Coordinates of C-alpha atoms in Angstrom, one line a residue:
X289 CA 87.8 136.7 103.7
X290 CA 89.4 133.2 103.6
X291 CA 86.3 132.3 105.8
X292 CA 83.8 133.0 103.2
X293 CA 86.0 132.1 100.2
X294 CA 85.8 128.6 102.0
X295 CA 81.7 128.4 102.9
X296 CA 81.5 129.4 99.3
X297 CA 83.4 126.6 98.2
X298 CA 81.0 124.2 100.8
X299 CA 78.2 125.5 98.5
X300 CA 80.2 125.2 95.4
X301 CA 79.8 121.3 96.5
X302 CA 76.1 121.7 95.5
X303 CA 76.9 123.4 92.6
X304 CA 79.6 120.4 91.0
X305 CA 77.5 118.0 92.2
X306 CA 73.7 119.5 90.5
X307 CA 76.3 120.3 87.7
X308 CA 77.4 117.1 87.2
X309 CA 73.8 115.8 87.1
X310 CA 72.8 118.4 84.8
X311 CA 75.6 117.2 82.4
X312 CA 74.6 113.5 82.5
X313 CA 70.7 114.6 81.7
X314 CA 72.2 116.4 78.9
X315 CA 74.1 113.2 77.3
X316 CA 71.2 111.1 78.3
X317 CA 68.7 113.7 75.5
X318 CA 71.8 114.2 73.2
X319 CA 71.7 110.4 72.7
X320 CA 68.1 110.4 72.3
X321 CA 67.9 113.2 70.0
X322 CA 70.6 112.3 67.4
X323 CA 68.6 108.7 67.2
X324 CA 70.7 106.3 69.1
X325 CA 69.5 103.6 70.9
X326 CA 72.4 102.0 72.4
X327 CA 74.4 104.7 73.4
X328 CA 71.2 106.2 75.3
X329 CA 70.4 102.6 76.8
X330 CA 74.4 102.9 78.1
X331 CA 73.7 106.7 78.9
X332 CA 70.9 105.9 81.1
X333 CA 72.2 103.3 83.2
X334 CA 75.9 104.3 83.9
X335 CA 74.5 107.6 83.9
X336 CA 71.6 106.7 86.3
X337 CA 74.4 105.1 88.7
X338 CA 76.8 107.9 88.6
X339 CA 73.4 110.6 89.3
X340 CA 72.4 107.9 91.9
X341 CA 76.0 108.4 93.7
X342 CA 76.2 112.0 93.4
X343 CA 72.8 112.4 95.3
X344 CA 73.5 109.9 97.9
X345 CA 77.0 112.1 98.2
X346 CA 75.0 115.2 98.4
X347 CA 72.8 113.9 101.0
X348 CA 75.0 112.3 103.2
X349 CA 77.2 116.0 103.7
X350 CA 74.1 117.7 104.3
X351 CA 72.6 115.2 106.5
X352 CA 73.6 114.9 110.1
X353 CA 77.0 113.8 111.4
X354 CA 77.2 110.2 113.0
X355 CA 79.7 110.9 115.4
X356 CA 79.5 107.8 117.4
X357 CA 79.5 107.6 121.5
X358 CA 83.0 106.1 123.1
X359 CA 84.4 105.6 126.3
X360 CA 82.3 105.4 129.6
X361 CA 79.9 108.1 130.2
X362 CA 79.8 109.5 133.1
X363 CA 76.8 111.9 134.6
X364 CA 77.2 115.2 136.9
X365 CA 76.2 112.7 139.7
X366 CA 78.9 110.2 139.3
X367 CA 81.7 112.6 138.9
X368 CA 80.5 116.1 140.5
X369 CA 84.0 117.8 140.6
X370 CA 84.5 116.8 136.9
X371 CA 81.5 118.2 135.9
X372 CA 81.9 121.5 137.8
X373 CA 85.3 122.5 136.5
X374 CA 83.9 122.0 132.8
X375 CA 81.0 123.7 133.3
X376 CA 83.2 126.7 134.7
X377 CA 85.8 127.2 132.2
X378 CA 82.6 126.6 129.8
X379 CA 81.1 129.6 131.0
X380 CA 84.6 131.1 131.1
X381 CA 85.3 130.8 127.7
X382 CA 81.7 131.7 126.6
X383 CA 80.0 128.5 125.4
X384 CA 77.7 125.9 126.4
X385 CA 78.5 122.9 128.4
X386 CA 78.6 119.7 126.7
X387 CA 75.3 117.7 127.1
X388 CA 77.2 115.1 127.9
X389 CA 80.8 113.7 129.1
X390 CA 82.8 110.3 128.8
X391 CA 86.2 108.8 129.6
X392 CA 88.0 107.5 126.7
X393 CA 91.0 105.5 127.1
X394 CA 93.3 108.2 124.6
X395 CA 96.3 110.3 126.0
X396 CA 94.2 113.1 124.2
X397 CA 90.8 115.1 124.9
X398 CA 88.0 116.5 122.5
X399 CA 85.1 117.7 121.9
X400 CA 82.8 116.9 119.0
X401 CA 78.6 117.7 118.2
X402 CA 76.1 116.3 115.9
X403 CA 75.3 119.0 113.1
X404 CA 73.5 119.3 110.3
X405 CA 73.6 121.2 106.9
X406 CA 77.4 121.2 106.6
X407 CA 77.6 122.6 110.4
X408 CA 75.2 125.3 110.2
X409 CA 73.0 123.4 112.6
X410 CA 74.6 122.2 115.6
X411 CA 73.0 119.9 118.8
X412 CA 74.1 116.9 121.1
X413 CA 77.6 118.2 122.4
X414 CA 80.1 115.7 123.9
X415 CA 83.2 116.1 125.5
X416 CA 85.6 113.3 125.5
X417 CA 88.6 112.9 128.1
X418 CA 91.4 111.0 128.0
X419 CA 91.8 108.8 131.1
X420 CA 95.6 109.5 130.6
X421 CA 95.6 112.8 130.8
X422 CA 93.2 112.4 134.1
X423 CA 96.1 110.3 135.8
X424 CA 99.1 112.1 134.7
X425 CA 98.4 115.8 134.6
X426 CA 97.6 118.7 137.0
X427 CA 93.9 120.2 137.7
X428 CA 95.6 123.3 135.6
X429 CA 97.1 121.5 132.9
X430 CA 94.0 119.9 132.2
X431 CA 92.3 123.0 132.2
X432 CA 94.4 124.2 129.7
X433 CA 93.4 121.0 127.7
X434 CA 89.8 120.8 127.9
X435 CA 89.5 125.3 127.2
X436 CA 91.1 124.5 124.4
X437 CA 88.8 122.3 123.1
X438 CA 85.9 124.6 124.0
X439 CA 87.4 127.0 122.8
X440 CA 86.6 125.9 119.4
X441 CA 83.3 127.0 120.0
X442 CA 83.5 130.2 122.1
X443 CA 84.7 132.7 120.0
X444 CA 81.4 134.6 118.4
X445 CA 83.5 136.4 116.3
X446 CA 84.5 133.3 114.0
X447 CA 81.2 131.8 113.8
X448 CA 82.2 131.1 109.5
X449 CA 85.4 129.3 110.8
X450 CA 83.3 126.9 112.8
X451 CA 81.6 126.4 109.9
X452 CA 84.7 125.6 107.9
X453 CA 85.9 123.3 110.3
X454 CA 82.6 121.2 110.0
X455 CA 82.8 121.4 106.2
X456 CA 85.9 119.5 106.4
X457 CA 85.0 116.7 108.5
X458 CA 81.5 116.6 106.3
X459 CA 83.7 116.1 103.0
X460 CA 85.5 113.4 104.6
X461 CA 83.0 111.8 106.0
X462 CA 81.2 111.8 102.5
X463 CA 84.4 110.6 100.9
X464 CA 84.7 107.6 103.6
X465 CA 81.1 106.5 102.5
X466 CA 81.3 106.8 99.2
X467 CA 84.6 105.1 98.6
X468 CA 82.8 102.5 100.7
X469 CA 80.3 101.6 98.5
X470 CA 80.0 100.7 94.7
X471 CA 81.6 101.0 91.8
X472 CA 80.1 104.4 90.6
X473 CA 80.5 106.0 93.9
X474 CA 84.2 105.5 94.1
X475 CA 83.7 106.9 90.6
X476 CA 82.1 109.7 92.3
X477 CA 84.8 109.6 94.9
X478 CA 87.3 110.6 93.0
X479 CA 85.7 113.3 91.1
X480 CA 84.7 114.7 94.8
X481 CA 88.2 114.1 96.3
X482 CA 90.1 116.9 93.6
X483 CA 87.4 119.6 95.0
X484 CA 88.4 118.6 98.5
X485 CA 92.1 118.8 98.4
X486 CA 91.2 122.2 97.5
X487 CA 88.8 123.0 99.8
X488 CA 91.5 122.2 102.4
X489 CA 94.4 123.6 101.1
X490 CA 92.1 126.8 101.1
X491 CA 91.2 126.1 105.3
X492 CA 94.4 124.6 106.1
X493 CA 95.7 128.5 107.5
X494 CA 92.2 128.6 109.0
X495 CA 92.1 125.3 111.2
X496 CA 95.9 126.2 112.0
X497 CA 94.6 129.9 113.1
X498 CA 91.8 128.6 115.2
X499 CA 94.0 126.3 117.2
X500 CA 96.1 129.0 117.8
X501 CA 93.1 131.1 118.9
X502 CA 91.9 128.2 121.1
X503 CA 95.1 128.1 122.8
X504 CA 95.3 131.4 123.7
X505 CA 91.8 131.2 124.8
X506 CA 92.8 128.4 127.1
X507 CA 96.2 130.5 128.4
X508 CA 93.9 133.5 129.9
X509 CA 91.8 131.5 131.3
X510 CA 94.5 128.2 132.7
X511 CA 97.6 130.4 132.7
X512 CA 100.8 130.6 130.8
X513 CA 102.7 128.1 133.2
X514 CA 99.9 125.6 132.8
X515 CA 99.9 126.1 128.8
X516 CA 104.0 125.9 128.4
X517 CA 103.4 122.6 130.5
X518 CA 100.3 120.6 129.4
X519 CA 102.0 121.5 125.8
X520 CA 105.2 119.7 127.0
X521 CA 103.3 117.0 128.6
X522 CA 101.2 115.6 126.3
X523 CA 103.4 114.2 123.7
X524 CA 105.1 112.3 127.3
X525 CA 101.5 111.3 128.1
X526 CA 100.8 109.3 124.8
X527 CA 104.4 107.9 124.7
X528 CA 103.7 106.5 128.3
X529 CA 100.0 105.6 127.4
X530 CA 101.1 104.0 124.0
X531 CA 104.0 101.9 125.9
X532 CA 102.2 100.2 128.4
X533 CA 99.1 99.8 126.3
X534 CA 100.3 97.9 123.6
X535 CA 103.5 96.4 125.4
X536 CA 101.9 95.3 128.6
X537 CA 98.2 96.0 128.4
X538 CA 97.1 94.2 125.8
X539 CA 99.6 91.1 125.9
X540 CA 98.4 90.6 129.3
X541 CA 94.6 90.8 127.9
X542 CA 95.5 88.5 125.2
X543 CA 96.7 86.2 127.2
X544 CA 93.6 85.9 129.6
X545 CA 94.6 88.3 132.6
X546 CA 94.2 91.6 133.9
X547 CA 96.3 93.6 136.8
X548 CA 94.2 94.0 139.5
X549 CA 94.0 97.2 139.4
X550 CA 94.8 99.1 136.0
X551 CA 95.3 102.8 137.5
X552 CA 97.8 101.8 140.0
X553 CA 99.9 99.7 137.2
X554 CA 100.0 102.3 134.6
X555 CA 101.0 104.9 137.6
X556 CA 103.8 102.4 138.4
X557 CA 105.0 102.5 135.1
X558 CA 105.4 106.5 135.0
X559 CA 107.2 106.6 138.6
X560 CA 109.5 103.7 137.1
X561 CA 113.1 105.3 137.4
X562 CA 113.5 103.4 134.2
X563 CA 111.0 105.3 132.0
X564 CA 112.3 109.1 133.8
X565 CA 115.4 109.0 130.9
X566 CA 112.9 108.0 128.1
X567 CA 110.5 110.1 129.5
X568 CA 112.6 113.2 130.2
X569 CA 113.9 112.6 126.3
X570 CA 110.7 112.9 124.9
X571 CA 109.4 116.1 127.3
X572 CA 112.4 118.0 126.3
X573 CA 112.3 116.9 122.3
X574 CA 108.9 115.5 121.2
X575 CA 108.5 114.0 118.0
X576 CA 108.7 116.5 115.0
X577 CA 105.7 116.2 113.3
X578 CA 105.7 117.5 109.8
X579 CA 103.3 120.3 108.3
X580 CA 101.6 118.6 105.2
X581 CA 99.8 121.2 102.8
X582 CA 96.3 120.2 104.3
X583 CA 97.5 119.6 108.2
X584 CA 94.9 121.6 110.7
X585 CA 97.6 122.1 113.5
X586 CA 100.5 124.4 114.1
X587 CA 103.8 122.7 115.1
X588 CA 104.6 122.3 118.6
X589 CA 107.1 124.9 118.7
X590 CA 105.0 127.5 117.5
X591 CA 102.4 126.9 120.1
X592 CA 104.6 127.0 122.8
X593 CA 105.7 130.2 121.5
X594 CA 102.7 131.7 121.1
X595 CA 101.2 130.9 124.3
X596 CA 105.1 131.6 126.2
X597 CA 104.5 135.6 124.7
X598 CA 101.1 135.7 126.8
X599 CA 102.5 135.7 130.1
X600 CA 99.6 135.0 132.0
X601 CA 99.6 134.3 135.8
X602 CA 98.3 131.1 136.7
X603 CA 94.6 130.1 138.2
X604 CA 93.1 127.5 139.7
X605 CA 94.5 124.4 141.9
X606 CA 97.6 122.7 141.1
X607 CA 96.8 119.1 143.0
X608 CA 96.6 116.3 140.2
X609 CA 93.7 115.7 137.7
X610 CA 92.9 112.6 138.8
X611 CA 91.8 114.6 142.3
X612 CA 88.9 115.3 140.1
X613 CA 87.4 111.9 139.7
X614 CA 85.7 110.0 142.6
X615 CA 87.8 106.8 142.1
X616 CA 90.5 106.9 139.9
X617 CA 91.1 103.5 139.4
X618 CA 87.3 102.5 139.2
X619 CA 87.5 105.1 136.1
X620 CA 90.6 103.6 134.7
X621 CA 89.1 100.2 135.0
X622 CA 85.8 101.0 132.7
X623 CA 87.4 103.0 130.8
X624 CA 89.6 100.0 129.1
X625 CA 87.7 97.2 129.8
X626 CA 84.3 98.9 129.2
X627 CA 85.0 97.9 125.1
X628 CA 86.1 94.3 125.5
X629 CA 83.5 93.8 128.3
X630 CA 81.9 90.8 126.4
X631 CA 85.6 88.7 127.1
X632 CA 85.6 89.9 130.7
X633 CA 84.3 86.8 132.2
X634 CA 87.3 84.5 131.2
X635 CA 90.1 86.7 132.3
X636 CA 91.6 86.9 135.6
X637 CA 93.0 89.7 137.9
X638 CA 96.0 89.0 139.2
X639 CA 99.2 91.3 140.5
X640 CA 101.5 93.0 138.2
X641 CA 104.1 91.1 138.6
X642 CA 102.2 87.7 137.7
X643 CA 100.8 89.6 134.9
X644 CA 103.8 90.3 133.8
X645 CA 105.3 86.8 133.7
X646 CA 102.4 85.2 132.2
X647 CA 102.3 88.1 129.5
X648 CA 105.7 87.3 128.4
X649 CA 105.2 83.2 128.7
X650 CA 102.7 84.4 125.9
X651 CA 104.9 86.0 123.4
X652 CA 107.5 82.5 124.1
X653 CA 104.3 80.2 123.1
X654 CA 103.3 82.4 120.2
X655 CA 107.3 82.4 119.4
X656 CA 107.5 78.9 119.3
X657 CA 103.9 78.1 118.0
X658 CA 105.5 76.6 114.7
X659 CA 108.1 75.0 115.8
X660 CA 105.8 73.0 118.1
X661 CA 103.8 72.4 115.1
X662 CA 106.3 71.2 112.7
X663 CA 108.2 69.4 115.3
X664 CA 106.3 66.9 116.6
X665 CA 104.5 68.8 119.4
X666 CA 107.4 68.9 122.2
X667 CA 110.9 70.3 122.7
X668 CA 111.4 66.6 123.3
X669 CA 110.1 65.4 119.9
X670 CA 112.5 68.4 118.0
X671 CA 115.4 67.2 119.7
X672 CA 115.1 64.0 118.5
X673 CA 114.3 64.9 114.2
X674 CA 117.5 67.1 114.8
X675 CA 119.2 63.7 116.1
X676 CA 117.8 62.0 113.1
X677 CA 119.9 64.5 111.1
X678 CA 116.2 66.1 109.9
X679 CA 117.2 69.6 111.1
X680 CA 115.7 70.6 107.3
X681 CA 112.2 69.8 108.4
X682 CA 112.2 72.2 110.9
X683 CA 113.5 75.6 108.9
X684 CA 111.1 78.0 107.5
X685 CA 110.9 77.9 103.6
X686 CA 108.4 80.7 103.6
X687 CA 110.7 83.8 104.7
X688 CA 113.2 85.3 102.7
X689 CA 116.3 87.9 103.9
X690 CA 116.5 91.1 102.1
X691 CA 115.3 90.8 98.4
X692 CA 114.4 87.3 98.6
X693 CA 117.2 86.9 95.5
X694 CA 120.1 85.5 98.0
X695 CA 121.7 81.9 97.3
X696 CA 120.9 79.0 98.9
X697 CA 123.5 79.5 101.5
X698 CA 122.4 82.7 103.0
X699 CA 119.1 81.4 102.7
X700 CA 119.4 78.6 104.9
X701 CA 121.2 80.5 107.2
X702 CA 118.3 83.3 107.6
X703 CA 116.4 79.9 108.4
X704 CA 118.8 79.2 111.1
X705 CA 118.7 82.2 112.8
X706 CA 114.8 82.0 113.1
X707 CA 115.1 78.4 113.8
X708 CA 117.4 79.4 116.9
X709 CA 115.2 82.0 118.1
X710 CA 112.1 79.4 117.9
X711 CA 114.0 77.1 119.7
X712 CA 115.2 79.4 122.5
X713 CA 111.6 80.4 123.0
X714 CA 110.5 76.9 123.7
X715 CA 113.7 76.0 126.0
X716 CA 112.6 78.8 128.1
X717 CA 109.5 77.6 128.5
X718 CA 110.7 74.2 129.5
X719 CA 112.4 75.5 132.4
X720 CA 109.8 78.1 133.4
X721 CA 106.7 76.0 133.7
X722 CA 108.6 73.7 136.0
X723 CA 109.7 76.5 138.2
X724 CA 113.3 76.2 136.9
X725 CA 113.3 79.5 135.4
X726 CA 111.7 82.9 135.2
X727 CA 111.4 86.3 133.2
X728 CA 111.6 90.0 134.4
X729 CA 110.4 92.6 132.3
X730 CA 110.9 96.4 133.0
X731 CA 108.6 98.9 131.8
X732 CA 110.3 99.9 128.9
X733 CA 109.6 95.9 127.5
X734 CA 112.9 94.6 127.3
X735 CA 112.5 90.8 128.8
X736 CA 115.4 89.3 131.2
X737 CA 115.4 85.1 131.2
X738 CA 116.4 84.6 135.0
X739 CA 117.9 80.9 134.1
X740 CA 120.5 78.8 132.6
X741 CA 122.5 80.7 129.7
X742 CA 121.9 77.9 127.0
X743 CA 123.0 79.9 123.6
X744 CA 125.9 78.0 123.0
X745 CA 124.0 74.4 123.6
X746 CA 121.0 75.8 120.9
X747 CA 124.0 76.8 118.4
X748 CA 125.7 73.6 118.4
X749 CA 122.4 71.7 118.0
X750 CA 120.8 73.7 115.0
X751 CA 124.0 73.4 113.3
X752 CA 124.6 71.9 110.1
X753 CA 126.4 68.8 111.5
X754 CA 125.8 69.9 115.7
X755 CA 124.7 67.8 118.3
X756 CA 121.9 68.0 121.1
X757 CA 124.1 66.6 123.6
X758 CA 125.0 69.8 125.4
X759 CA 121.1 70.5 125.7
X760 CA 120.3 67.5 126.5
X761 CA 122.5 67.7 129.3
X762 CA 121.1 71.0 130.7
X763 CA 117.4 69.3 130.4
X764 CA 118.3 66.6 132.6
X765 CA 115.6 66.0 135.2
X766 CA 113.1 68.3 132.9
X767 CA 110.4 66.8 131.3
X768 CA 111.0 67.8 127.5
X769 CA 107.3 65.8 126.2
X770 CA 105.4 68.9 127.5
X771 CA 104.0 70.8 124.9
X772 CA 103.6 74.5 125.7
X773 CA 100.0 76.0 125.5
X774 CA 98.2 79.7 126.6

């Protein structure tokens, strides 16, 4: 009954929007009627615009969705095991294959497909998988995973739910565009975006009952064992993903290099007896995720639950996921680099533990970029303004501590301790680019300096009366006119 209340309210969209139409016309006449030329001149313009809006907003739900194409595609010829197992728990679960298949590099998996007429009319299918998921999981895990998502579309009993859950991502794709756009469709926007709050506070319950249903889909066909644990694993997946994405990945691709081979470094970094505490942490208590009034998902907790009650023997092999795929680290490769491919000529591969140094020399430049700037160019030419008793030049006037209403005191002081860590930066990469130094990183990102211990010499010399003697004296034999670059 919720069901139909909901595709009602999809129609109802039609109804507001010809309503509101209607409405302006009716202004437009009562202003022409009553004899008055300005207010219908106003009346047909705004009005025009706002009509204008509403039918582009009409149009663009009922019009096809532009899901767009990520990751690297991959055909039943490239990756024949992959293929086979989707097409099988396809059939399975009682849909049809997806027309086509990529690798996306997302601890996550999904399946999406172009429709038309608020999801009434559905063709190109897509499954996405998360290269992640491919390295860390088992064949059964991942079967669980990608039912799920099928699963979405196998149950012929819930054909209105389908529906609903198109509807939704039709009204926000309409929202996005409009809000996009002009004036008067914002204007629009906002009339649209009260009837869509309740449009999914009405489908909220649905979405969360078809995950659930998609779930236990997935659990007769995968198993309970494989549910409970591809459940557990994922949030572990994207906490691995996300940490050596954005802590090591992408430093090292911002700073011109690559590992030589990407599948074997991010499997290095989940077998890294550093990461099995952090790990372990988040597998046995995953981050709570609140339930908003409009969120589509159960909590974690609950699906577990649900899927623990089914008690379904397990199927299938239990080798890794990543058994699947022809070349693992081939797929890992074009999975990530695939989207920046137009930089890939000016990076270099090199081994992880190269990467790794020249990723953190990175963050030290970028650390120090300022006070290289403001200084003169060297750590040579700051020593010397600080020996010219111009330590103010080189403090930050543009940051602030707390409210930014402190006195003058704790001001400079706030400028001291980013001066110090400025200066550190650029110490360390005094002694590192002439081999006196060097940096270890583990995977969880924290950054050891393998080399002199110089805090008490940078204290003394960004003091208010200090000295650079001290430093001076652990530079000796360094060249200190260097100045740092990429």
């Amino acid at each position: 009954m919720r069901a139909v209340v909901a595709v009602a309210l999809l129609v109802g969209v039609y109804v507001l929007g010809l309503a509101l139409i209607a409405g302006i016309v009716l202004v437009n006449v009562l202003f022409f009627v009553n004899d008055r030329p300005i207010g219908f001149i106003w009346s047909v313009v705004i009005g025009g615009m706002l009509a204008f809006a509403l039918l582009s907003g009409l149009f663009t739900i009922a019009g096809t969705s532009d899901d767009e194409e990520r990751g690297e595609l991959v055909g039943e010829e490239d990756e024949p095991e992959l293929w086979a197992l989707v097409r099988r728990l396809a059939d399975e679960v009682g849909t049809r294959p997806p027309d086509r298949v990529f690798i996306v590099p997302e601890a996550n998996a999904a399946v999406s497909q172009r429709t038309r007429l608020l999801g009434l009319v559905a063709t190109t299918r897509r499954m996405y998988v998360g290269a992640p998921l491919l390295a860390c999981l088992t064949e059964r895990q991942l079967s669980f995973v990608l039912t799920h998502e099928l699963g979405h579309y196998g149950n012929h009993d819930t054909r209105l739910t389908g529906v609903v859950v198109a509807g939704r991502v039709a009204l926000v794709r309409m929202l996005t565009k409009l809000n996009n756009r002009s004036w008067y469709h914002a204007v629009v926007a906002v009339m649209f975006a009260y009837y869509a709050k309740l449009y999914f506070a009405v489908t909220a319950s649905l979405s969360r009952q078809q995950e659930l249903a998609a779930d236990a889909t997935a659990t007769r066909i995968a198993g309970t064992e494989a549910a409970v644990t591809a459940l557990r694993e994922l949030p572990v997946v994207e906490a691995a993903w996300t940490l050596f994405h954005d802590r090591h990945f992408r430093p090292a691709w911002e700073a011109g290099f690559l590992p030589t081979t990407i599948f074997d470094a991010f499997a290095g970094l989940r077998g890294s007896p550093e990461l099995h505490a952090y790990l372990d942490e988040v597998r046995q208590n995953p981050p709570e995720r609140v339930l908003g009034r409009y969120d589509s998902h159960p909590p974690l907790p609950e699906r577990i639950a649900a899927v623990t009650a089914m008690a379904v023997p397990s199927r299938g092999p239990d080798r890794p996921a990543g058994a699947l795929l022809a070349n693992n680290g081939a797929v890992m490769d074009k999975t990530l680099v695939s989207p920046l491919v137009e930089e890939l000529g000016v990076k270099r591969r090199v081994d992880w533990a190269t990467l790794s140094q020249t990723a953190v020399r990175a963050t030290r430049v970028d650390r120090s970029r300022r006070l290289v700037r403001v200084g003169g160019g060297s750590l040579g030419a700051v020593l010397d303004l600080i020996d010219e008793g111009r330590l103010s030049s080189l403090l930050r006037t543009d940051v602030r501590p707390g409210s930014g209403t402190s006195g003058p005191r704790v001001r400079r002081e706030f400028a001291r301790g980013l001066l110090i860590t400025e200066l550190t930066a650029l110490v360390e990469l005094t002694f590192a680019d002439q081999h006196q130094a060097r940096w270890e990183s583990d995977w969880l990102g924290t950054t050891t300096f393998h080399g002199p211990d110089l805090t008490a010499e940078i204290e003394r010399a960004t003091d208010d009366r200090g000295s650079t003697e001290g430093l001076r004296a652990a530079l000796a034999g360094l060249r200190v006119d260097q100045v740092p670059t990429r």
